[in-house]
Structure formats: C-alpha cells, structure tokens
mmCIF file of N, CA, C and O in Angstrom:
data_model
loop_
_atom_site.group_PDB
_atom_site.id
_atom_site.type_symbol
_atom_site.label_atom_id
_atom_site.label_comp_id
_atom_site.label_asym_id
_atom_site.label_seq_id
_atom_site.Cartn_x
_atom_site.Cartn_y
_atom_site.Cartn_z
ATOM 1 N N MET A 1 -7.284 10.843 2.670
ATOM 2 C CA MET A 1 -8.073 9.869 1.941
ATOM 3 C C MET A 1 -9.466 10.445 1.708
ATOM 4 O O MET A 1 -10.062 11.014 2.595
ATOM 5 N N THR A 2 -9.949 10.281 0.505
ATOM 6 C CA THR A 2 -11.283 10.748 0.165
ATOM 7 C C THR A 2 -12.259 9.583 0.261
ATOM 8 O O THR A 2 -11.927 8.465 -0.123
ATOM 9 N N TYR A 3 -13.436 9.857 0.763
ATOM 10 C CA TYR A 3 -14.476 8.837 0.886
ATOM 11 C C TYR A 3 -15.641 9.202 -0.005
ATOM 12 O O TYR A 3 -15.934 10.378 -0.217
ATOM 13 N N THR A 4 -16.327 8.155 -0.521
ATOM 14 C CA THR A 4 -17.508 8.351 -1.355
ATOM 15 C C THR A 4 -18.503 7.228 -1.066
ATOM 16 O O THR A 4 -18.172 6.251 -0.377
ATOM 17 N N VAL A 5 -19.698 7.338 -1.645
ATOM 18 C CA VAL A 5 -20.692 6.276 -1.489
ATOM 19 C C VAL A 5 -20.310 5.028 -2.280
ATOM 20 O O VAL A 5 -20.963 3.991 -2.148
ATOM 21 N N ASP A 6 -19.245 5.118 -3.080
ATOM 22 C CA ASP A 6 -18.774 3.959 -3.831
ATOM 23 C C ASP A 6 -17.679 3.197 -3.097
ATOM 24 O O ASP A 6 -17.122 2.233 -3.633
ATOM 25 N N ASP A 7 -17.386 3.597 -1.865
ATOM 26 C CA ASP A 7 -16.465 2.851 -1.009
ATOM 27 C C ASP A 7 -17.247 1.752 -0.300
ATOM 28 O O ASP A 7 -18.455 1.869 -0.073
ATOM 29 N N THR A 8 -16.524 0.700 0.082
ATOM 30 C CA THR A 8 -17.185 -0.383 0.808
ATOM 31 C C THR A 8 -17.578 0.089 2.206
ATOM 32 O O THR A 8 -16.980 1.006 2.763
ATOM 33 N N MET A 9 -18.577 -0.583 2.731
ATOM 34 C CA MET A 9 -19.000 -0.274 4.094
ATOM 35 C C MET A 9 -17.845 -0.517 5.064
ATOM 36 O O MET A 9 -17.660 0.241 6.009
ATOM 37 N N LYS A 10 -17.045 -1.546 4.802
ATOM 38 C CA LYS A 10 -15.906 -1.836 5.680
ATOM 39 C C LYS A 10 -14.961 -0.639 5.731
ATOM 40 O O LYS A 10 -14.509 -0.247 6.805
ATOM 41 N N LYS A 11 -14.655 -0.067 4.573
ATOM 42 C CA LYS A 11 -13.767 1.090 4.523
ATOM 43 C C LYS A 11 -14.384 2.275 5.257
ATOM 44 O O LYS A 11 -13.723 2.938 6.062
ATOM 45 N N LEU A 12 -15.656 2.538 4.989
ATOM 46 C CA LEU A 12 -16.318 3.679 5.625
ATOM 47 C C LEU A 12 -16.401 3.506 7.137
ATOM 48 O O LEU A 12 -16.156 4.450 7.893
ATOM 49 N N LEU A 13 -16.731 2.295 7.573
ATOM 50 C CA LEU A 13 -16.876 2.059 9.010
ATOM 51 C C LEU A 13 -15.540 1.999 9.732
ATOM 52 O O LEU A 13 -15.481 2.088 10.949
ATOM 53 N N GLY A 14 -14.457 1.910 8.972
ATOM 54 C CA GLY A 14 -13.127 1.922 9.568
ATOM 55 C C GLY A 14 -12.573 3.323 9.765
ATOM 56 O O GLY A 14 -11.478 3.490 10.292
ATOM 57 N N ALA A 15 -13.325 4.315 9.334
ATOM 58 C CA ALA A 15 -12.885 5.706 9.443
ATOM 59 C C ALA A 15 -13.861 6.480 10.323
ATOM 60 O O ALA A 15 -15.012 6.696 9.929
ATOM 61 N N PRO A 16 -13.431 6.889 11.517
ATOM 62 C CA PRO A 16 -14.337 7.585 12.437
ATOM 63 C C PRO A 16 -15.040 8.787 11.817
ATOM 64 O O PRO A 16 -16.218 9.031 12.095
ATOM 65 N N GLU A 17 -14.342 9.525 10.951
ATOM 66 C CA GLU A 17 -14.964 10.703 10.350
ATOM 67 C C GLU A 17 -16.070 10.307 9.377
ATOM 68 O O GLU A 17 -17.102 10.986 9.278
ATOM 69 N N ALA A 18 -15.908 9.184 8.677
ATOM 70 C CA ALA A 18 -16.947 8.691 7.774
ATOM 71 C C ALA A 18 -18.119 8.123 8.579
ATOM 72 O O ALA A 18 -19.283 8.311 8.215
ATOM 73 N N VAL A 19 -17.816 7.454 9.674
ATOM 74 C CA VAL A 19 -18.871 6.923 10.548
ATOM 75 C C VAL A 19 -19.744 8.073 11.059
ATOM 76 O O VAL A 19 -20.970 7.952 11.120
ATOM 77 N N ALA A 20 -19.130 9.189 11.396
ATOM 78 C CA ALA A 20 -19.896 10.338 11.885
ATOM 79 C C ALA A 20 -20.897 10.811 10.837
ATOM 80 O O ALA A 20 -22.041 11.157 11.170
ATOM 81 N N VAL A 21 -20.494 10.804 9.568
ATOM 82 C CA VAL A 21 -21.414 11.184 8.491
ATOM 83 C C VAL A 21 -22.548 10.160 8.403
ATOM 84 O O VAL A 21 -23.731 10.526 8.351
ATOM 85 N N LEU A 22 -22.196 8.877 8.397
ATOM 86 C CA LEU A 22 -23.218 7.839 8.291
ATOM 87 C C LEU A 22 -24.210 7.891 9.448
ATOM 88 O O LEU A 22 -25.412 7.690 9.243
ATOM 89 N N GLU A 23 -23.715 8.181 10.639
ATOM 90 C CA GLU A 23 -24.596 8.215 11.804
ATOM 91 C C GLU A 23 -25.605 9.360 11.737
ATOM 92 O O GLU A 23 -26.656 9.284 12.356
ATOM 93 N N ARG A 24 -25.307 10.398 10.973
ATOM 94 C CA ARG A 24 -26.291 11.478 10.793
ATOM 95 C C ARG A 24 -27.513 10.976 10.037
ATOM 96 O O ARG A 24 -28.621 11.440 10.252
ATOM 97 N N PHE A 25 -27.294 10.036 9.131
ATOM 98 C CA PHE A 25 -28.378 9.499 8.314
ATOM 99 C C PHE A 25 -28.919 8.186 8.855
ATOM 100 O O PHE A 25 -30.072 7.840 8.628
ATOM 101 N N PHE A 26 -28.075 7.425 9.535
ATOM 102 C CA PHE A 26 -28.431 6.130 10.129
ATOM 103 C C PHE A 26 -28.035 6.145 11.600
ATOM 104 O O PHE A 26 -27.003 5.573 11.969
ATOM 105 N N PRO A 27 -28.811 6.772 12.446
ATOM 106 C CA PRO A 27 -28.408 6.895 13.858
ATOM 107 C C PRO A 27 -28.102 5.561 14.541
ATOM 108 O O PRO A 27 -27.299 5.510 15.452
ATOM 109 N N LYS A 28 -28.705 4.478 14.088
ATOM 110 C CA LYS A 28 -28.514 3.181 14.751
ATOM 111 C C LYS A 28 -27.620 2.244 13.939
ATOM 112 O O LYS A 28 -27.601 1.042 14.178
ATOM 113 N N ILE A 29 -26.858 2.783 13.005
ATOM 114 C CA ILE A 29 -26.097 1.932 12.085
ATOM 115 C C ILE A 29 -25.156 0.957 12.786
ATOM 116 O O ILE A 29 -25.062 -0.204 12.404
ATOM 117 N N LEU A 30 -24.472 1.387 13.806
ATOM 118 C CA LEU A 30 -23.489 0.514 14.456
ATOM 119 C C LEU A 30 -24.148 -0.597 15.268
ATOM 120 O O LEU A 30 -23.487 -1.576 15.616
ATOM 121 N N LYS A 31 -25.441 -0.463 15.549
ATOM 122 C CA LYS A 31 -26.152 -1.478 16.327
ATOM 123 C C LYS A 31 -26.939 -2.436 15.441
ATOM 124 O O LYS A 31 -27.546 -3.369 15.941
ATOM 125 N N ASN A 32 -26.921 -2.222 14.133
ATOM 126 C CA ASN A 32 -27.692 -3.047 13.220
ATOM 127 C C ASN A 32 -27.006 -4.396 13.029
ATOM 128 O O ASN A 32 -25.868 -4.457 12.583
ATOM 129 N N PRO A 33 -27.712 -5.502 13.338
ATOM 130 C CA PRO A 33 -27.095 -6.823 13.210
ATOM 131 C C PRO A 33 -26.761 -7.186 11.764
ATOM 132 O O PRO A 33 -25.901 -8.025 11.516
ATOM 133 N N ALA A 34 -27.395 -6.566 10.793
ATOM 134 C CA ALA A 34 -27.127 -6.862 9.384
ATOM 135 C C ALA A 34 -25.868 -6.164 8.876
ATOM 136 O O ALA A 34 -25.430 -6.415 7.762
ATOM 137 N N LEU A 35 -25.292 -5.310 9.689
ATOM 138 C CA LEU A 35 -24.147 -4.513 9.268
ATOM 139 C C LEU A 35 -22.996 -5.380 8.763
ATOM 140 O O LEU A 35 -22.375 -5.056 7.749
ATOM 141 N N GLN A 36 -22.698 -6.468 9.436
ATOM 142 C CA GLN A 36 -21.578 -7.323 9.032
ATOM 143 C C GLN A 36 -21.790 -7.922 7.646
ATOM 144 O O GLN A 36 -20.839 -8.150 6.913
ATOM 145 N N MET A 37 -23.052 -8.142 7.274
ATOM 146 C CA MET A 37 -23.338 -8.728 5.965
ATOM 147 C C MET A 37 -23.096 -7.735 4.830
ATOM 148 O O MET A 37 -22.995 -8.130 3.681
ATOM 149 N N THR A 38 -22.998 -6.458 5.146
ATOM 150 C CA THR A 38 -22.817 -5.448 4.112
ATOM 151 C C THR A 38 -21.362 -5.001 3.970
ATOM 152 O O THR A 38 -21.069 -4.129 3.170
ATOM 153 N N ALA A 39 -20.458 -5.579 4.709
ATOM 154 C CA ALA A 39 -19.066 -5.115 4.752
ATOM 155 C C ALA A 39 -18.420 -5.018 3.373
ATOM 156 O O ALA A 39 -17.685 -4.072 3.101
ATOM 157 N N ALA A 40 -18.691 -5.962 2.496
ATOM 158 C CA ALA A 40 -18.055 -5.969 1.179
ATOM 159 C C ALA A 40 -18.830 -5.157 0.143
ATOM 160 O O ALA A 40 -18.372 -4.995 -0.981
ATOM 161 N N MET A 41 -19.984 -4.651 0.536
ATOM 162 C CA MET A 41 -20.814 -3.869 -0.385
ATOM 163 C C MET A 41 -20.479 -2.394 -0.289
ATOM 164 O O MET A 41 -20.051 -1.913 0.762
ATOM 165 N N THR A 42 -20.692 -1.676 -1.389
ATOM 166 C CA THR A 42 -20.532 -0.228 -1.322
ATOM 167 C C THR A 42 -21.788 0.370 -0.708
ATOM 168 O O THR A 42 -22.853 -0.269 -0.696
ATOM 169 N N LEU A 43 -21.677 1.583 -0.225
ATOM 170 C CA LEU A 43 -22.853 2.246 0.327
ATOM 171 C C LEU A 43 -23.908 2.413 -0.764
ATOM 172 O O LEU A 43 -25.097 2.286 -0.505
ATOM 173 N N ARG A 44 -23.480 2.653 -1.999
ATOM 174 C CA ARG A 44 -24.430 2.777 -3.105
ATOM 175 C C ARG A 44 -25.221 1.469 -3.275
ATOM 176 O O ARG A 44 -26.424 1.486 -3.509
ATOM 177 N N GLN A 45 -24.550 0.332 -3.138
ATOM 178 C CA GLN A 45 -25.230 -0.958 -3.245
ATOM 179 C C GLN A 45 -26.209 -1.151 -2.085
ATOM 180 O O GLN A 45 -27.332 -1.613 -2.286
ATOM 181 N N VAL A 46 -25.786 -0.796 -0.891
ATOM 182 C CA VAL A 46 -26.648 -0.916 0.283
ATOM 183 C C VAL A 46 -27.893 -0.055 0.105
ATOM 184 O O VAL A 46 -29.007 -0.449 0.467
ATOM 185 N N ALA A 47 -27.718 1.117 -0.488
ATOM 186 C CA ALA A 47 -28.844 2.031 -0.701
ATOM 187 C C ALA A 47 -29.887 1.439 -1.642
ATOM 188 O O ALA A 47 -31.049 1.852 -1.625
ATOM 189 N N GLY A 48 -29.494 0.451 -2.443
ATOM 190 C CA GLY A 48 -30.429 -0.195 -3.353
ATOM 191 C C GLY A 48 -31.465 -1.049 -2.646
ATOM 192 O O GLY A 48 -32.486 -1.395 -3.231
ATOM 193 N N PHE A 49 -31.231 -1.369 -1.397
ATOM 194 C CA PHE A 49 -32.199 -2.149 -0.627
ATOM 195 C C PHE A 49 -33.242 -1.215 -0.029
ATOM 196 O O PHE A 49 -32.893 -0.202 0.585
ATOM 197 N N ALA A 50 -34.491 -1.563 -0.192
ATOM 198 C CA ALA A 50 -35.572 -0.717 0.324
ATOM 199 C C ALA A 50 -35.433 -0.481 1.829
ATOM 200 O O ALA A 50 -35.747 0.601 2.328
ATOM 201 N N GLN A 51 -34.927 -1.476 2.539
ATOM 202 C CA GLN A 51 -34.780 -1.366 3.994
ATOM 203 C C GLN A 51 -33.817 -0.259 4.405
ATOM 204 O O GLN A 51 -33.834 0.193 5.534
ATOM 205 N N SER A 52 -32.958 0.150 3.490
ATOM 206 C CA SER A 52 -31.972 1.185 3.837
ATOM 207 C C SER A 52 -32.663 2.517 4.115
ATOM 208 O O SER A 52 -32.160 3.331 4.881
ATOM 209 N N GLY A 53 -33.792 2.731 3.452
ATOM 210 C CA GLY A 53 -34.492 3.997 3.619
ATOM 211 C C GLY A 53 -33.834 5.155 2.890
ATOM 212 O O GLY A 53 -34.262 6.299 3.021
ATOM 213 N N LEU A 54 -32.808 4.878 2.111
ATOM 214 C CA LEU A 54 -32.096 5.946 1.409
ATOM 215 C C LEU A 54 -32.763 6.279 0.083
ATOM 216 O O LEU A 54 -33.127 5.392 -0.675
ATOM 217 N N THR A 55 -32.885 7.548 -0.175
ATOM 218 C CA THR A 55 -33.375 8.021 -1.464
ATOM 219 C C THR A 55 -32.175 8.479 -2.278
ATOM 220 O O THR A 55 -31.066 8.608 -1.752
ATOM 221 N N ALA A 56 -32.412 8.748 -3.542
ATOM 222 C CA ALA A 56 -31.325 9.266 -4.386
ATOM 223 C C ALA A 56 -30.809 10.582 -3.819
ATOM 224 O O ALA A 56 -29.604 10.848 -3.829
ATOM 225 N N ASP A 57 -31.716 11.410 -3.308
ATOM 226 C CA ASP A 57 -31.307 12.694 -2.727
ATOM 227 C C ASP A 57 -30.454 12.513 -1.481
ATOM 228 O O ASP A 57 -29.437 13.191 -1.322
ATOM 229 N N SER A 58 -30.865 11.600 -0.594
ATOM 230 C CA SER A 58 -30.071 11.417 0.628
ATOM 231 C C SER A 58 -28.724 10.772 0.306
ATOM 232 O O SER A 58 -27.719 11.102 0.921
ATOM 233 N N LEU A 59 -28.692 9.878 -0.675
ATOM 234 C CA LEU A 59 -27.424 9.278 -1.074
ATOM 235 C C LEU A 59 -26.484 10.345 -1.629
ATOM 236 O O LEU A 59 -25.291 10.359 -1.309
ATOM 237 N N ALA A 60 -27.026 11.262 -2.411
ATOM 238 C CA ALA A 60 -26.213 12.357 -2.954
ATOM 239 C C ALA A 60 -25.694 13.256 -1.831
ATOM 240 O O ALA A 60 -24.542 13.705 -1.868
ATOM 241 N N GLU A 61 -26.508 13.498 -0.819
ATOM 242 C CA GLU A 61 -26.092 14.327 0.316
ATOM 243 C C GLU A 61 -24.988 13.634 1.118
ATOM 244 O O GLU A 61 -24.005 14.256 1.512
ATOM 245 N N ILE A 62 -25.145 12.336 1.344
ATOM 246 C CA ILE A 62 -24.108 11.575 2.050
ATOM 247 C C ILE A 62 -22.804 11.629 1.256
ATOM 248 O O ILE A 62 -21.732 11.856 1.815
ATOM 249 N N ASP A 63 -22.896 11.425 -0.053
ATOM 250 C CA ASP A 63 -21.709 11.456 -0.898
ATOM 251 C C ASP A 63 -21.009 12.813 -0.793
ATOM 252 O O ASP A 63 -19.792 12.874 -0.635
ATOM 253 N N ALA A 64 -21.783 13.881 -0.848
ATOM 254 C CA ALA A 64 -21.200 15.225 -0.755
ATOM 255 C C ALA A 64 -20.504 15.424 0.591
ATOM 256 O O ALA A 64 -19.401 15.985 0.653
ATOM 257 N N GLN A 65 -21.134 14.958 1.667
ATOM 258 C CA GLN A 65 -20.541 15.106 2.994
ATOM 259 C C GLN A 65 -19.277 14.255 3.139
ATOM 260 O O GLN A 65 -18.304 14.691 3.747
ATOM 261 N N LEU A 66 -19.304 13.047 2.583
ATOM 262 C CA LEU A 66 -18.114 12.193 2.646
ATOM 263 C C LEU A 66 -16.961 12.814 1.868
ATOM 264 O O LEU A 66 -15.828 12.856 2.333
ATOM 265 N N ARG A 67 -17.254 13.330 0.676
ATOM 266 C CA ARG A 67 -16.208 13.941 -0.152
ATOM 267 C C ARG A 67 -15.644 15.211 0.477
ATOM 268 O O ARG A 67 -14.508 15.579 0.215
ATOM 269 N N ALA A 68 -16.447 15.864 1.316
ATOM 270 C CA ALA A 68 -16.020 17.115 1.944
ATOM 271 C C ALA A 68 -15.158 16.895 3.194
ATOM 272 O O ALA A 68 -14.601 17.854 3.734
ATOM 273 N N LEU A 69 -15.048 15.653 3.632
ATOM 274 C CA LEU A 69 -14.233 15.379 4.829
ATOM 275 C C LEU A 69 -12.789 15.792 4.556
ATOM 276 O O LEU A 69 -12.276 15.587 3.441
ATOM 277 N N PRO A 70 -12.124 16.335 5.568
ATOM 278 C CA PRO A 70 -10.715 16.696 5.389
ATOM 279 C C PRO A 70 -9.894 15.455 5.057
ATOM 280 O O PRO A 70 -10.104 14.394 5.610
ATOM 281 N N SER A 71 -8.981 15.631 4.144
ATOM 282 C CA SER A 71 -8.123 14.524 3.740
ATOM 283 C C SER A 71 -7.172 14.173 4.861
ATOM 284 O O SER A 71 -6.591 15.061 5.496
ATOM 285 N N SER A 72 -7.009 12.880 5.096
ATOM 286 C CA SER A 72 -6.057 12.440 6.127
ATOM 287 C C SER A 72 -4.793 11.893 5.482
ATOM 288 O O SER A 72 -3.970 11.294 6.148
ATOM 289 N N ASP A 73 -4.655 12.070 4.163
ATOM 290 C CA ASP A 73 -3.430 11.628 3.486
ATOM 291 C C ASP A 73 -2.252 12.434 3.984
ATOM 292 O O ASP A 73 -2.339 13.634 4.142
ATOM 293 N N GLY A 74 -1.144 11.731 4.217
ATOM 294 C CA GLY A 74 0.038 12.340 4.743
ATOM 295 C C GLY A 74 0.478 13.507 3.990
ATOM 296 O O GLY A 74 1.214 14.342 4.168
#
C-alpha cells in the first residue's frame, strides 16, 4: 500500500510505518488531544492549519517519505 499526504489521518495512523514518518516531523503527534478530531481529514488538510507548523516544504518532504515506504501489498 502506498501512502501520501492525501490519505486520511486515520489511514496514516493505522500504519506503523506511516506513523514513524509522521513522528519524525511531529514527535508528540500520538499524545495530541486534537488528534481524534483530525481522523477524517487528510494530512494535507491538517497542514492548512497554522497550528500544524507544517510548511509547503515539510509537507513535500513528508509526502516523499510516505511514498518511499516499502509496499505492503500482497
């Protein structure tokens, strides 16, 4: 399965390899109480909030790292 910043947070957080990428940019992501409110949003949508701290460059880097994850498709 390929992951991108256009996947929902729920999908990304359900994949340990994607969580590892997110934790590089958001070390405290799993402890954030607002996390549940973003489950249906894509990471790109979450990045639109100033509180995310994400820039276009960091979003592009996250996307590249997510896309580079080894495929787990059978």
